[in-house]
Amino acid sequence: MNAHYELPLEDAGYSFGFLDEYAKKEVRRCILKAISIPGYQTPYASREMPMGRGFGTGGLQLTLSLIGEDDTLKVIDQGSDDSVNAVNLRQFVQLTCPGVDVTEKTQEATLIQSRHRIPEKMLTEEQILVLQVPYPDALVVVEPSEARRKVMHGEADYSRLLVKLYEDVVRFDEITISHRYPTRINGHYVIDPSPIPRWDVPRLHQSPALVLLGAGREKKIYAVPPYTVAEPLVFDDIAFRVEDFRDANGQRIACRCCGSTVSFLDELIDDAGNITHQCSDSTYCEEQQETISARKRA
Ligand SMILES: [Zn+2]
């Protein structure tokens, strides 16, 4: 026992960021390793958090290990700042990190923790995106043994994953994966990019912002460092394509609130049973609406 050891923030029940300094240091060391080997699933000692695993504990541990008093945090869940998961995680960070600012504006945030979406607005070099991951290993659908999966990753042997995609093409004429699309990072490791839609996958490629992925239950951290090649797994003759929101006439569907025809849309059914569409990124949608009303006023 080090006699000179001082508990940080003596008066508080917990240290800044809930986790103790040693835990945060270990997570940061794993982050550095994950950045050094892009796409490699770095094991770490995932801590017990005061919430159920599966509610973003992996992402939260990354955020708490990185956040400092100068940071501004944005938390989103499926593109929305106001859904239950996002609100609770944000409140928890505010409770355990006094002095940290929170925001809903993408461009103001230095740290963005997200579940299932990448913000519509282009991220910058000054920002870090933390994605919550339920299943870190893209190979889990074809190989149950983790030991064997590790060998396959080491040898960059993704032939069985490609066979799985090929079976999709044979059966449905196209690759039917809508979320968690296997993506090769820096020409070697294939990652599960967390349940982001296909729409968001190209935005990992050469992203100016550092993208960190944390799986609390599976105890893995991996990264897509800034300006790194990220390619969805495809065949030479079958191109990767994102969701195209077109109606029966081939017209691009617009958001019912802001009219945007370039954003990822959520499908909603209104009280009358009609299908309508709305931007999934709620902050983006609000900003588009503000721009339109400002233009009308001018
Ligand atoms: Zn909209």
Short mmCIF file of N, CA, C and O and ligand atoms in Angstrom, two decimals, residues 254-260 263-265 277-282 284-286 288-289, ligand 1:
data_model
loop_
_atom_site.label_atom_id
_atom_site.label_comp_id
_atom_site.label_asym_id
_atom_site.label_seq_id
_atom_site.Cartn_x
_atom_site.Cartn_y
_atom_site.Cartn_z
N ALA A 254 -38.89 12.60 -49.09
CA ALA A 254 -38.36 13.71 -48.27
C ALA A 254 -38.83 13.55 -46.83
O ALA A 254 -39.85 12.94 -46.55
N CYS A 255 -38.08 14.16 -45.92
CA CYS A 255 -38.48 14.17 -44.50
C CYS A 255 -39.75 15.00 -44.36
O CYS A 255 -39.86 16.08 -44.93
N ARG A 256 -40.71 14.50 -43.58
CA ARG A 256 -42.00 15.20 -43.47
C ARG A 256 -41.87 16.51 -42.67
O ARG A 256 -42.73 17.38 -42.76
N CYS A 257 -40.80 16.62 -41.87
CA CYS A 257 -40.64 17.82 -41.04
C CYS A 257 -39.80 18.88 -41.73
O CYS A 257 -40.17 20.05 -41.75
N CYS A 258 -38.63 18.50 -42.26
CA CYS A 258 -37.73 19.52 -42.80
C CYS A 258 -37.59 19.43 -44.32
O CYS A 258 -36.98 20.29 -44.93
N GLY A 259 -38.12 18.36 -44.91
CA GLY A 259 -38.08 18.25 -46.36
C GLY A 259 -36.76 17.77 -46.92
O GLY A 259 -36.57 17.74 -48.14
N SER A 260 -35.83 17.38 -46.06
CA SER A 260 -34.52 16.95 -46.53
C SER A 260 -34.63 15.67 -47.37
O SER A 260 -35.39 14.76 -47.05
N SER A 263 -30.92 12.86 -46.11
CA SER A 263 -30.64 12.30 -44.78
C SER A 263 -31.20 10.90 -44.67
O SER A 263 -32.02 10.45 -45.48
N PHE A 264 -30.76 10.18 -43.62
CA PHE A 264 -31.30 8.84 -43.34
C PHE A 264 -32.66 8.99 -42.67
O PHE A 264 -32.81 9.73 -41.71
N LEU A 265 -33.65 8.29 -43.21
CA LEU A 265 -35.02 8.49 -42.73
C LEU A 265 -35.53 7.32 -41.89
O LEU A 265 -35.18 6.16 -42.13
N HIS A 277 -42.25 9.60 -43.33
CA HIS A 277 -40.81 9.50 -43.10
C HIS A 277 -40.28 10.76 -42.43
O HIS A 277 -40.75 11.85 -42.71
N GLN A 278 -39.29 10.55 -41.57
CA GLN A 278 -38.73 11.65 -40.79
C GLN A 278 -37.24 11.39 -40.60
O GLN A 278 -36.83 10.23 -40.46
N CYS A 279 -36.43 12.46 -40.57
CA CYS A 279 -34.99 12.29 -40.34
C CYS A 279 -34.75 11.50 -39.06
O CYS A 279 -35.39 11.74 -38.04
N SER A 280 -33.81 10.58 -39.12
CA SER A 280 -33.47 9.82 -37.93
C SER A 280 -32.65 10.68 -36.96
O SER A 280 -32.79 10.58 -35.75
N ASP A 281 -31.81 11.56 -37.50
CA ASP A 281 -31.00 12.46 -36.68
C ASP A 281 -31.84 13.68 -36.31
O ASP A 281 -32.04 14.59 -37.11
N SER A 282 -32.35 13.71 -35.07
CA SER A 282 -33.32 14.74 -34.68
C SER A 282 -32.69 16.13 -34.66
O SER A 282 -33.34 17.11 -35.04
N TYR A 284 -30.20 17.23 -36.54
CA TYR A 284 -30.04 17.64 -37.94
C TYR A 284 -31.36 18.17 -38.47
O TYR A 284 -31.42 19.21 -39.13
N CYS A 285 -32.45 17.44 -38.16
CA CYS A 285 -33.78 17.81 -38.65
C CYS A 285 -34.18 19.18 -38.12
O CYS A 285 -34.66 20.03 -38.87
N GLU A 286 -33.96 19.41 -36.82
CA GLU A 286 -34.32 20.71 -36.22
C GLU A 286 -33.52 21.83 -36.86
O GLU A 286 -34.06 22.90 -37.15
N GLN A 288 -32.26 21.91 -39.86
CA GLN A 288 -32.77 22.15 -41.22
C GLN A 288 -34.04 23.01 -41.16
O GLN A 288 -34.20 23.92 -41.96
N GLN A 289 -34.90 22.70 -40.19
CA GLN A 289 -36.15 23.47 -40.06
C GLN A 289 -35.87 24.92 -39.70
O GLN A 289 -36.52 25.84 -40.21
ZN ZN B 1 -35.97 16.21 -41.26
#
